[in-house]
CSV table of C-alpha atoms and ligand atoms in Angstrom, one decimal:
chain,number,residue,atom,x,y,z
A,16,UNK,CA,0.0,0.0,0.0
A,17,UNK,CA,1.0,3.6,-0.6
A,18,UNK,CA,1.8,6.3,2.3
A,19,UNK,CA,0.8,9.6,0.7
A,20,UNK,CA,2.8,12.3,2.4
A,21,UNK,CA,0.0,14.5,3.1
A,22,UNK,CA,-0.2,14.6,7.1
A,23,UNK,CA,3.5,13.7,7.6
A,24,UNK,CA,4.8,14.8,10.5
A,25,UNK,CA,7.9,14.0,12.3
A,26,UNK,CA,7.0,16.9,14.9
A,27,UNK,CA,6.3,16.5,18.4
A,28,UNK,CA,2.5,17.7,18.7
A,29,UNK,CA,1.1,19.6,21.5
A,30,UNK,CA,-0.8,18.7,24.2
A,31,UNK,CA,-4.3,20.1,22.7
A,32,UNK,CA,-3.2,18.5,19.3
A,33,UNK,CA,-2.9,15.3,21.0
A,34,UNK,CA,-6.4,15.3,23.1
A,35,UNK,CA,-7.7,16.4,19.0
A,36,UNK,CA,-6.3,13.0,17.7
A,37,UNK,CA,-8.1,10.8,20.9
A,38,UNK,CA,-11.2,12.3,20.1
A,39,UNK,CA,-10.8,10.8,16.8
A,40,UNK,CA,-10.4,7.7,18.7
A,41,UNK,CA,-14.3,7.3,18.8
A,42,UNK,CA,-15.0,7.6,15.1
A,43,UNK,CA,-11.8,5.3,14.8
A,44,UNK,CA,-13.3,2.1,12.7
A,45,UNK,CA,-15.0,4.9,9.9
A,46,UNK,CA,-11.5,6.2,8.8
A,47,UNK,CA,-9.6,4.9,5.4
A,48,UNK,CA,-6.2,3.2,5.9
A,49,UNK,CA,-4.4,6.5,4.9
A,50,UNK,CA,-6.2,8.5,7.4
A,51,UNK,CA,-5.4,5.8,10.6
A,52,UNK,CA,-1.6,5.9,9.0
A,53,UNK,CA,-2.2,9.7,9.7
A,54,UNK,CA,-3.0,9.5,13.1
A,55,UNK,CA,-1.1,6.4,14.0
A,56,UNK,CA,1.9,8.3,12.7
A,57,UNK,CA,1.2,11.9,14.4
A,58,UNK,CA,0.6,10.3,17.5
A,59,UNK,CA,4.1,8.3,17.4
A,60,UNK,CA,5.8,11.4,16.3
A,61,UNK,CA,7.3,8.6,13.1
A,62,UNK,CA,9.3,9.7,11.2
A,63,UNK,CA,8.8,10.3,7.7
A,64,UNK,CA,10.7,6.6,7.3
A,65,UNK,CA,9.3,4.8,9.7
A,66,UNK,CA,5.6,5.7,8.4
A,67,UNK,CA,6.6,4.6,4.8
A,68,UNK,CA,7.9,1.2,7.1
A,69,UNK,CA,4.3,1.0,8.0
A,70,UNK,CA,2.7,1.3,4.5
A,71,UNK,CA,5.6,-1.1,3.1
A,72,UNK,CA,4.5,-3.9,5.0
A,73,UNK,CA,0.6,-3.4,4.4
A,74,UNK,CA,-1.1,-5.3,2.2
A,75,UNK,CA,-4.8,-5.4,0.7
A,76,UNK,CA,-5.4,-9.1,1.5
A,77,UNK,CA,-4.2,-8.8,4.9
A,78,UNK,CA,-6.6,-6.0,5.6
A,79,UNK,CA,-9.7,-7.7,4.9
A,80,UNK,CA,-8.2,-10.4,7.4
A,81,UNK,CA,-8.5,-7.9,10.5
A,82,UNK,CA,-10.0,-4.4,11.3
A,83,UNK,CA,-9.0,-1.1,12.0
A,84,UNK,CA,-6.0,-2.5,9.8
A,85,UNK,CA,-2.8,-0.5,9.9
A,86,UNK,CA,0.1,-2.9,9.0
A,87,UNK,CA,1.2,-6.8,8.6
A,88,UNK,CA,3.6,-7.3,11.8
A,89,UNK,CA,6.2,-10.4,10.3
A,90,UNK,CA,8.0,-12.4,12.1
A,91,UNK,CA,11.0,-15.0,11.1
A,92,UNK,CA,10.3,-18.4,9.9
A,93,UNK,CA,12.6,-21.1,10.1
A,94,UNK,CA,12.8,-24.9,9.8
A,95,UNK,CA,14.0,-27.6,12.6
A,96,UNK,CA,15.8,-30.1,10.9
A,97,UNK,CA,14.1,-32.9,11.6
A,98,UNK,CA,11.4,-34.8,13.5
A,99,UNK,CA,11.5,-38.2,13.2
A,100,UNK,CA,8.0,-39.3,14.0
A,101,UNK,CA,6.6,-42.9,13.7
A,102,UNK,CA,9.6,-43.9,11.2
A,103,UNK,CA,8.8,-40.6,9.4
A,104,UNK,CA,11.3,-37.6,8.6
A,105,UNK,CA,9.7,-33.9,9.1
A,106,UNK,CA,10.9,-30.7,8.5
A,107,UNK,CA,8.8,-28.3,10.8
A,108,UNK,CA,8.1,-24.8,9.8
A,109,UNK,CA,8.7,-23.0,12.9
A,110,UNK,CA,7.6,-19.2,13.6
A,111,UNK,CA,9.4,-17.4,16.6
A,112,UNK,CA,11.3,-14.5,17.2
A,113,UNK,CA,13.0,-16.1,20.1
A,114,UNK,CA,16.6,-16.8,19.5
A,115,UNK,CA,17.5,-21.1,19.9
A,116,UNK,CA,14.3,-22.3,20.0
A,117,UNK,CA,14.6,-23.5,16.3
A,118,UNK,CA,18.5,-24.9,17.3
A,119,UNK,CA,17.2,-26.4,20.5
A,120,UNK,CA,13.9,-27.9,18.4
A,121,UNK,CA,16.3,-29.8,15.9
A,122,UNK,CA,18.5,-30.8,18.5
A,123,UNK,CA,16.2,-32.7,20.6
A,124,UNK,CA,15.0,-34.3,17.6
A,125,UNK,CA,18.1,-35.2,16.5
A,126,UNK,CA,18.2,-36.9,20.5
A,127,UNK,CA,15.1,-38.3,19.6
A,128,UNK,CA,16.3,-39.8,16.1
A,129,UNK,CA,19.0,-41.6,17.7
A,130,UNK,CA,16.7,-43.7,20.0
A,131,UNK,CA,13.7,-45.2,17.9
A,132,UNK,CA,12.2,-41.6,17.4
A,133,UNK,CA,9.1,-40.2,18.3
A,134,UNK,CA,6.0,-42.5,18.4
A,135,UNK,CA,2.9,-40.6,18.7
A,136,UNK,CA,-1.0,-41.3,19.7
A,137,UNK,CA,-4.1,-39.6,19.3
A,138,UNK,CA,-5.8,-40.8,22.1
A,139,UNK,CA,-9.9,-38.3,21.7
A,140,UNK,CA,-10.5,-36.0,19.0
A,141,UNK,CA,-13.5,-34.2,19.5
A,142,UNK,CA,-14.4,-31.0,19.9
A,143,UNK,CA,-16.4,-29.7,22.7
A,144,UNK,CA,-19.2,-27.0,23.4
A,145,UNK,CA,-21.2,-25.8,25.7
A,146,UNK,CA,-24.9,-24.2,26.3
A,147,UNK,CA,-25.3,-23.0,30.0
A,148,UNK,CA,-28.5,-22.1,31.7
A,149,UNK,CA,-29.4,-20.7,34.8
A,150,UNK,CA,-32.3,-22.0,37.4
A,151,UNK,CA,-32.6,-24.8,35.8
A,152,UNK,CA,-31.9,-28.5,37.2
A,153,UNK,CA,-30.3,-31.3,35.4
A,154,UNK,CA,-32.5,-33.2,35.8
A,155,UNK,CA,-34.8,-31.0,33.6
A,156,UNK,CA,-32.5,-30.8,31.5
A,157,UNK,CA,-31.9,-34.6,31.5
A,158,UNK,CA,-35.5,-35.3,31.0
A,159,UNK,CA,-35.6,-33.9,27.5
A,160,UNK,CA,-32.0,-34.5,26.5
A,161,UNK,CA,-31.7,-38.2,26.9
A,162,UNK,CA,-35.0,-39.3,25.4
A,163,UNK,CA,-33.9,-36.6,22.1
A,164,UNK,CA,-30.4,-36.8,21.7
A,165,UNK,CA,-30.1,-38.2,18.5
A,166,UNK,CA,-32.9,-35.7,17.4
A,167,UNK,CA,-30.9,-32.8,18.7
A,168,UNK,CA,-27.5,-34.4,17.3
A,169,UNK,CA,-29.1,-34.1,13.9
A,170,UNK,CA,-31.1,-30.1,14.4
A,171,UNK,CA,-26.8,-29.4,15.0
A,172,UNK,CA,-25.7,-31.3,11.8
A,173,UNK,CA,-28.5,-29.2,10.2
A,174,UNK,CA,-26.7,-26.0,11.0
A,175,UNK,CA,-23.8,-27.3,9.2
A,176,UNK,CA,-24.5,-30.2,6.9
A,177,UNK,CA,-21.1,-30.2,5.1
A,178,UNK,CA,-19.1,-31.7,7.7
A,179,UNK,CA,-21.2,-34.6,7.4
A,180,UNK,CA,-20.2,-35.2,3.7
A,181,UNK,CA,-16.6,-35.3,5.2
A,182,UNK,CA,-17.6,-37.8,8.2
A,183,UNK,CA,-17.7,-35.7,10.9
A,184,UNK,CA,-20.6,-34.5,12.7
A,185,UNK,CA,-22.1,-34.1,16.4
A,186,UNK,CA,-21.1,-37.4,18.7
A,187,UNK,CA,-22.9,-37.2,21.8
A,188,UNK,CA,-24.0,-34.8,24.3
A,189,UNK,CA,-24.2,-34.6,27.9
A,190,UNK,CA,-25.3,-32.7,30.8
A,191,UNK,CA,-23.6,-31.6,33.9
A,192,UNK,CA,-24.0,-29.5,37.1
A,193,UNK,CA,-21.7,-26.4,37.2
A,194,UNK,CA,-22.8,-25.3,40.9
A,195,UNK,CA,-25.0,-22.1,41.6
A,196,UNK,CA,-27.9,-23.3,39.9
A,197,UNK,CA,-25.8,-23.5,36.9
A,198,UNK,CA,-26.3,-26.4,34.1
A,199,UNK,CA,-24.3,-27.2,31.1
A,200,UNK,CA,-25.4,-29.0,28.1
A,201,UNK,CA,-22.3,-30.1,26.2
A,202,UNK,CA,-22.1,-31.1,22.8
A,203,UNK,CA,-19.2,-32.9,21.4
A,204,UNK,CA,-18.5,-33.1,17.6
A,205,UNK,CA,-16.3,-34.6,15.1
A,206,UNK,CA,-14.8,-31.5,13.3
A,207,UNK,CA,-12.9,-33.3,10.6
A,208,UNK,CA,-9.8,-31.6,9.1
A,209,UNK,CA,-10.8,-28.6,10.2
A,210,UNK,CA,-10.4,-26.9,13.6
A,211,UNK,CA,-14.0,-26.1,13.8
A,212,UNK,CA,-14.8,-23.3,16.2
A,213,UNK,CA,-17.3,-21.9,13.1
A,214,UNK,CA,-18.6,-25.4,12.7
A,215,UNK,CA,-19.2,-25.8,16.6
A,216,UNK,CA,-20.4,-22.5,17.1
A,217,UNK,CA,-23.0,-22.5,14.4
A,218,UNK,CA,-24.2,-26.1,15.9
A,219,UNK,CA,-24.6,-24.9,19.5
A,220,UNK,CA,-26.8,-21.6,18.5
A,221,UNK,CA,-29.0,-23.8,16.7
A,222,UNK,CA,-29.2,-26.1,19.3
A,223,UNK,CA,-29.4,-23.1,21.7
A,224,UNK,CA,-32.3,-21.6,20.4
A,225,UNK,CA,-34.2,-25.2,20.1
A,226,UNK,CA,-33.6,-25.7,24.3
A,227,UNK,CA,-34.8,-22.8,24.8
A,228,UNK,CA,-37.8,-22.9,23.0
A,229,UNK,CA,-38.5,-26.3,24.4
A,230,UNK,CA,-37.5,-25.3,28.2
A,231,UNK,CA,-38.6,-21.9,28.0
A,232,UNK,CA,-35.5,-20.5,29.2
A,233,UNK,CA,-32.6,-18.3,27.5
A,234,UNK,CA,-29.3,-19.5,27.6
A,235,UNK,CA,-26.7,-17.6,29.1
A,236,UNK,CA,-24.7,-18.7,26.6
A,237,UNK,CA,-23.5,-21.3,23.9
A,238,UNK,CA,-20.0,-21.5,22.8
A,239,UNK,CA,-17.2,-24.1,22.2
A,240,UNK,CA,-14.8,-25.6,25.5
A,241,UNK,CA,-10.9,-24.6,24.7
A,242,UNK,CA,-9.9,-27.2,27.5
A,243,UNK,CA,-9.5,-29.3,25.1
A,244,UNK,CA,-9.9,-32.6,27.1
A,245,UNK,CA,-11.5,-34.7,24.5
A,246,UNK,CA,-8.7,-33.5,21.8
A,247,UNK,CA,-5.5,-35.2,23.6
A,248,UNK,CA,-2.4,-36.6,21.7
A,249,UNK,CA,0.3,-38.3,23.5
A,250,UNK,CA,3.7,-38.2,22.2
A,251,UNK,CA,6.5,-40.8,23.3
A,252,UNK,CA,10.4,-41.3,23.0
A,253,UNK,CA,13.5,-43.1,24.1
A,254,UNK,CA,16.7,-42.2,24.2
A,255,UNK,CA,20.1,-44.2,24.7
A,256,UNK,CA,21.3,-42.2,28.0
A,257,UNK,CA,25.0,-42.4,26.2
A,258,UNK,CA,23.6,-39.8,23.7
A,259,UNK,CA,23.0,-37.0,26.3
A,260,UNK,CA,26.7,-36.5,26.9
A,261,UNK,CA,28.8,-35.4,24.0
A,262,UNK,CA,32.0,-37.1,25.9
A,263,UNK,CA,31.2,-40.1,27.2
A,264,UNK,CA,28.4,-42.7,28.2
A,265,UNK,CA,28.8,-42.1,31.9
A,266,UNK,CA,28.3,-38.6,32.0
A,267,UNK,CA,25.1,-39.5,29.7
A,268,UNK,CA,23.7,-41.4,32.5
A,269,UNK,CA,24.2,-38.3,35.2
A,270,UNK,CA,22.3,-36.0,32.6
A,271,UNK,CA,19.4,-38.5,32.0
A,272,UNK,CA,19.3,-38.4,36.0
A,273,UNK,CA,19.3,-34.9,36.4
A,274,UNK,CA,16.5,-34.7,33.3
A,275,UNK,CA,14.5,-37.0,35.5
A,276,UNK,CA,14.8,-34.9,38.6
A,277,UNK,CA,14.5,-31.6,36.5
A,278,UNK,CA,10.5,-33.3,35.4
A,279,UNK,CA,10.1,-34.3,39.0
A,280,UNK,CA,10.4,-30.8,40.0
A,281,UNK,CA,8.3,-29.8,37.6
A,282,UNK,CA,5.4,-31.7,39.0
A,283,UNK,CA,6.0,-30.6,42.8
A,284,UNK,CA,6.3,-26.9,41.9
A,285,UNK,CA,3.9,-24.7,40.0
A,286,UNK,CA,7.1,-21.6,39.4
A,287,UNK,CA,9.1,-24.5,37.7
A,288,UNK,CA,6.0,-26.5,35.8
A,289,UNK,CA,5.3,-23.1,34.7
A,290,UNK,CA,8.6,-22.4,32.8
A,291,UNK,CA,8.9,-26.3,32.3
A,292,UNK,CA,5.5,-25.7,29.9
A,293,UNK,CA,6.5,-22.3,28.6
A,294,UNK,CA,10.0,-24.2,27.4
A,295,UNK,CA,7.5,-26.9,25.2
A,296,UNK,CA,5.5,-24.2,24.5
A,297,UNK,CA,8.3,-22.1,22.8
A,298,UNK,CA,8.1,-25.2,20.2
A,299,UNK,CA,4.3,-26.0,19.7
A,300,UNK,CA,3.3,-22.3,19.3
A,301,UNK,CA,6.0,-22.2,16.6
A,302,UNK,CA,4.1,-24.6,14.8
A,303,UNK,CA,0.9,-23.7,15.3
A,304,UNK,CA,1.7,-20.1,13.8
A,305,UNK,CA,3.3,-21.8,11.1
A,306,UNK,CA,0.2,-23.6,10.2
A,307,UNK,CA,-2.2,-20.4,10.5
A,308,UNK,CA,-3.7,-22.0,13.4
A,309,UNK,CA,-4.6,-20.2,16.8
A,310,UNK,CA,-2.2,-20.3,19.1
A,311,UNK,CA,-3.9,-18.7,21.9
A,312,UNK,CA,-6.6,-21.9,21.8
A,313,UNK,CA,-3.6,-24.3,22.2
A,314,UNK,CA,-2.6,-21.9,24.7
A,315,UNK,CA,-5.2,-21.9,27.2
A,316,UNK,CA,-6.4,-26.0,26.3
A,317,UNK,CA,-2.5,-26.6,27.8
A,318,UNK,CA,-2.4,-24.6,30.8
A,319,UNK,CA,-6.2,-26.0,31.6
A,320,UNK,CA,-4.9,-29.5,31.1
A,321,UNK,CA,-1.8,-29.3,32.9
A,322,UNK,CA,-3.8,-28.0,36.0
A,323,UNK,CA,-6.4,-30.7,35.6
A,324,UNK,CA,-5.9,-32.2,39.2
A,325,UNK,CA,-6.0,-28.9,40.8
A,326,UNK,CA,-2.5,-28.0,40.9
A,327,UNK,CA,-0.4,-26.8,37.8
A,328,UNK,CA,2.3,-29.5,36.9
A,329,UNK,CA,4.6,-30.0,33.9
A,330,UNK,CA,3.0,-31.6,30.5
A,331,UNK,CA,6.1,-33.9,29.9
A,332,UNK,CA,7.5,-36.7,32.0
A,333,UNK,CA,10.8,-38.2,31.9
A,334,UNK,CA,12.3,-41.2,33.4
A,335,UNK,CA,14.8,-43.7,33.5
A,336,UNK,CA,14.4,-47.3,32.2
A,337,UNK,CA,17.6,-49.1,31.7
A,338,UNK,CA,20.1,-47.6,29.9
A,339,UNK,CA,17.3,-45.7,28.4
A,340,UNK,CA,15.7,-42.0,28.9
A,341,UNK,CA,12.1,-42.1,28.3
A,342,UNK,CA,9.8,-38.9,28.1
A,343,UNK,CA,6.2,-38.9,27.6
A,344,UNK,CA,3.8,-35.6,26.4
A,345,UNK,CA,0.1,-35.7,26.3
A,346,UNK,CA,-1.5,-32.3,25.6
A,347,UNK,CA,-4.9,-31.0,24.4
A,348,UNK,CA,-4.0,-30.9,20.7
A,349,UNK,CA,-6.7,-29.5,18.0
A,350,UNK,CA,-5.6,-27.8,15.2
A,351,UNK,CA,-7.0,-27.7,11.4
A,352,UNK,CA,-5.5,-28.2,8.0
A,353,UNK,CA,-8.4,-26.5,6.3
A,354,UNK,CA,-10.8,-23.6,7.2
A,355,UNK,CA,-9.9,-20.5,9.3
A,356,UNK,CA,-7.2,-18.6,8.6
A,357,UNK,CA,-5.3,-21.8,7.1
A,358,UNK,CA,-7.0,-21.2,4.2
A,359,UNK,CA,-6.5,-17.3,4.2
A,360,UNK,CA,-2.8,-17.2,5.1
A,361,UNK,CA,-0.9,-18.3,2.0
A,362,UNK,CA,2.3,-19.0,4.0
A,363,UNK,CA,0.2,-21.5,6.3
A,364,UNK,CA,-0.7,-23.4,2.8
A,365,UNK,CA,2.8,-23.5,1.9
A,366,UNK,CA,4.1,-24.6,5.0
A,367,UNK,CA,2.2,-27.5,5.1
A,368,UNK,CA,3.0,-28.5,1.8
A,369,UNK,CA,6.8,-28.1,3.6
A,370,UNK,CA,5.2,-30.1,6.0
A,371,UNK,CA,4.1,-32.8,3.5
A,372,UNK,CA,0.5,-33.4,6.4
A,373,UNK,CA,-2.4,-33.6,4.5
A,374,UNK,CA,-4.6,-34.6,6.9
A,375,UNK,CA,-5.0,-32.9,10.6
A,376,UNK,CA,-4.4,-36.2,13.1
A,377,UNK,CA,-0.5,-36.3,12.0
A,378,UNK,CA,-0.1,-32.5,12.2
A,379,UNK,CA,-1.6,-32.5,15.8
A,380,UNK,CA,0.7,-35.1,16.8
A,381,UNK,CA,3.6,-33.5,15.1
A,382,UNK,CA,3.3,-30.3,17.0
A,383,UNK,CA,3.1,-32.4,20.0
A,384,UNK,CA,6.4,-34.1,19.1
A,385,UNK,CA,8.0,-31.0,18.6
A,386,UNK,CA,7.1,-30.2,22.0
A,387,UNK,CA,8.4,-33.2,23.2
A,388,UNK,CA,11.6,-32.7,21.2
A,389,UNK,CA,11.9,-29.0,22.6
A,390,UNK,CA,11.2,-30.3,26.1
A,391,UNK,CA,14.4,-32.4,25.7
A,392,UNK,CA,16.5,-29.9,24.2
A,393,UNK,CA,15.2,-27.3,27.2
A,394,UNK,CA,16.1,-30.0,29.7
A,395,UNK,CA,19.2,-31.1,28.7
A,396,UNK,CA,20.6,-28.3,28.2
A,397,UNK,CA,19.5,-26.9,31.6
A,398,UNK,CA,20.9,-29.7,33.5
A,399,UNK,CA,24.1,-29.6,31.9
A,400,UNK,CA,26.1,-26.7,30.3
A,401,UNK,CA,23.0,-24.5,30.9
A,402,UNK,CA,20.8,-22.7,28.6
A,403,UNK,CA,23.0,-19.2,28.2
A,404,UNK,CA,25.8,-20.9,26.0
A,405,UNK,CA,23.3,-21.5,23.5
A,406,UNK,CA,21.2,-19.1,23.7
A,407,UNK,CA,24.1,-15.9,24.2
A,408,UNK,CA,25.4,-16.8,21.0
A,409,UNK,CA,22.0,-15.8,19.2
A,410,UNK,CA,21.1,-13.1,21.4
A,411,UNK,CA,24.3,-11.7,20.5
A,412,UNK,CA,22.9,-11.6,16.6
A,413,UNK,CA,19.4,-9.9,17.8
A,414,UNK,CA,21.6,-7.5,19.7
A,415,UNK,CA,23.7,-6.7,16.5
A,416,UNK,CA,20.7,-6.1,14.1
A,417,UNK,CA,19.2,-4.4,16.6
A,418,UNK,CA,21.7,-1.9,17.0
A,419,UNK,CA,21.8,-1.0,13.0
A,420,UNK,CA,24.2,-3.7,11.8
A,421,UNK,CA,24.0,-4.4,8.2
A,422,UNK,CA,24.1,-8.0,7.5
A,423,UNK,CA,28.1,-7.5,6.8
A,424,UNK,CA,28.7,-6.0,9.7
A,425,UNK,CA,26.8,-8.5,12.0
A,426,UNK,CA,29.7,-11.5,12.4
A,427,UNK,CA,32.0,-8.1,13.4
A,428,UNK,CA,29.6,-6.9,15.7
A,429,UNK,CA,28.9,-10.2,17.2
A,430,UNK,CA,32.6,-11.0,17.8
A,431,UNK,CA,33.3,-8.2,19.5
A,432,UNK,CA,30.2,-8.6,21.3
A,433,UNK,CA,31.6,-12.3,22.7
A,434,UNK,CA,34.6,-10.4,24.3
A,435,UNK,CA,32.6,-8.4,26.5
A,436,UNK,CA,32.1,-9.5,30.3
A,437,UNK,CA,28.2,-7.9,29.7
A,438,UNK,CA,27.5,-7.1,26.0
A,439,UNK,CA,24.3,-5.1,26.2
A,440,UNK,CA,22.1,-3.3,23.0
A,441,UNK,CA,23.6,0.3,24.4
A,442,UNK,CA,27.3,-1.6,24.0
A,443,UNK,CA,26.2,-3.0,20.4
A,444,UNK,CA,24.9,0.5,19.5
A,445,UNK,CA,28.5,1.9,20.2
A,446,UNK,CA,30.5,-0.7,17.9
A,447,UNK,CA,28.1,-0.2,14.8
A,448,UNK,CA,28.2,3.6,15.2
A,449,UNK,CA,32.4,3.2,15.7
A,450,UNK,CA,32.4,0.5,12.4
A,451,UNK,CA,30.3,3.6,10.2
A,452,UNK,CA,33.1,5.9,11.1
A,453,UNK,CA,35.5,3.0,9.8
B,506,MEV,C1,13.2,-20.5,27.5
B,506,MEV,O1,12.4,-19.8,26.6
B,506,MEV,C2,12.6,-21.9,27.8
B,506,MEV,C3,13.2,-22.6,29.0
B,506,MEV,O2,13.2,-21.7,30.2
B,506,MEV,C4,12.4,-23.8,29.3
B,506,MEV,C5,12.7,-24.6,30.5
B,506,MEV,O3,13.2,-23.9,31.5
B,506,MEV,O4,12.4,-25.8,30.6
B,506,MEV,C6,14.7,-23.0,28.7
């Protein structure tokens, strides 16, 4: 998109010119992309660059895929190198601006590859909703629910009859006591290849509207369950202890003990399960961004799930059997390789044609291998030499482009960086602005 340079200012603005521009706030979704580049620009203070950064990276598509649209925000893509999962070689597209996360993904697979791999199970798939009412018992409920369900499994087909034709459908439905006079119906459906939050959503307005018509009372409200308990995949691996050390087989075994502590811990202690999940989380979000699927669903179903006994505990287990390290993730896991944004992000196409997963059982249990496979990079690495190595080494890249580097001057930059006791971005800064006087 073009920035026209009518409006441009680099200028500060006064404080009356400022309390002008929020009152524009109100009327915000009614002004033209140029005009919210205007504001957005004057209220910054940008630069007559930084607005034509703004306009650079905006497209048309992309602004019929959100509103109030200013920009498209990108972040790098790269590819672990590579999942073995049930005898099968993956390259994973992985989204993340977080430096070793990528390095640490290929890693533990690499780990993984050098035992039997990753062997993965999808134990439910289906797709959960709920209607909730008020002042009503279940048994009420019950009364008409048993008798009809597979009359009111059919009026939710009706609402969307396509997902049929590709064998899915609504399953079953239940009904359960929330406490406070509070009663859930919940529907559970076969979403196919698709994520189906549209699909589930359209089903439980329908059926909505048909309770309520039959028990006379609004529902508070109908909308699908991101816990994610009927979705769960389980992914597995083992690994030779002698490849955890890079010297020799005996300092392998003291890693693979101190791996198993490190997932003890992280069921005692909700600070450490926390970061524990965060750490296979760096790895499954990667993925699921990758794929144009939402990440914030997969978010909340593993945090829900991982503090499904009433206290928060890591998603992975590790432990020793013989000369062998064996880990173990099950998560909620429900993603879609059509519909949503899958289909409106062509990057989320391509990358599962990277991918080579047609169908949306083996991407769900990919991601969760990746997680797996990040878990035991994390771990490892934790345990042993500890996660700064690594992860310094990268940061010191961010720090460089950060600071203004071009891509010659990074390595420099980064070098010199290495030397320092505490390289920092106001440290970075001063070597790029010393190699331009060069
Ligand atoms: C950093 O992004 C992730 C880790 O903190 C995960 C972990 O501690 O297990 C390294």
């Amino acid at each position: 998109m073009s920035a026209s340079t009518h409006g441009i200012t680099g200028d500060h603005m006064t404080d009356d010119e400022k309390r002008a521009m929020k009152e524009q706030f109100a009327q915000f979704r009614r002004l033209t992309w140029q005009q919210r580049l205007t504001v957005a620009s004057q209220l910054g203070d940008l630069t007559t660059i930084q607005r034509q950064m703004l306009a650079d990276n905006a497209s048309e598509d992309d602004a019929l895929l959100t509103e109030n649209y200013l920009t498209s925000y990108h972040l790098p893509e790269g590819l672990a190198a590579t999942i073995r999962m049930n005898g099968h070689d993956y390259l994973v597209p992985m989204v993340t601006e977080e430096p070793s996360v990528i390095a640490a993904a290929s890693y533990g697979g690499k780990m993984a590859a050098s035992g039997d791999g990753i062997v993965t199970r999808t134990d439910t798939n289906l797709l959960m909703g709920q209607i909730v009412f008020q002042t009503v018992t279940v048994a009420e409920i019950s009364r008409f629910v048993t008798p009809n369900e597979a009359k009111l499994l059919s009026l939710a087909n009706q609402a969307h009859p396509s997902i049929v034709k590709y064998g899915g459908g609504a399953r079953k439905l239940r009904v359960r006591a929330l406490g406070e006079g509070f009663v859930s119906v919940d529907l559970f459906v076969d979403t196919g290849e698709a994520m189906g939050a549209n699909i589930m959503n359209s089903m439980l307005e329908a059926l909505g509207h048909h309770l309520q018509d039959v028990l006379e009372q609004h529902p508070v409200m109908s909308i699908l369950a991101n816990d994610g308990q009927q979705t769960l995949v389980t992914a597995a691996v083992n690994v030779p202890v002698a490849n955890l050390a890079k010297r020799n087989a005996a300092v392998g075994l003291t890693v693979a003990k101190r791996i198993v502590a490190a997932s003890q811990i992280a069921q005692l202690d909700v600070s450490r399960a926390t970061t524990h999940n965060k750490g296979i989380m760096n790895g499954v979000d990667a993925v699921v961004m990758a794929t144009g699927n939402d990440w914030r669903a997969v978010e909340a179903s593993a945090h829900a799930y991982a503090a499904r006994d009433g206290q928060y505990r890591g998603l992975s287990r590790w432990q020793l059997a013989g000369d062998r390290l064996v880990g173990a993730l099950t998560m909620p896991m429900h993603l879609g390789v059509v519909g949503g944004a899958t289909a409106s992000l062509p990057l989320a196409k391509l990358n599962q044609q990277i991918l080579q997963v047609k169908d949306v059982a083996t991407l769900n249990q990919l991601t969760v291998a990746l997680g797996l496979a990040q878990n035991l990079a994390a771990l490892r690495a934790l345990v042993s030499e500890g996660i700064q190595q690594g992860h310094m080494q990268l940061q010191y890249r961010n720090l460089a482009v950060a600071a203004g580097a071009t891509p010659e001057q990074v390595p420099t930059v980064v070098e010199a960086l290495k030397t320092h006791a505490h390289p920092s971005a106001t440290l970075a800064k001063a070597i790029v602005t010393k190699l331009n006087q060069q």
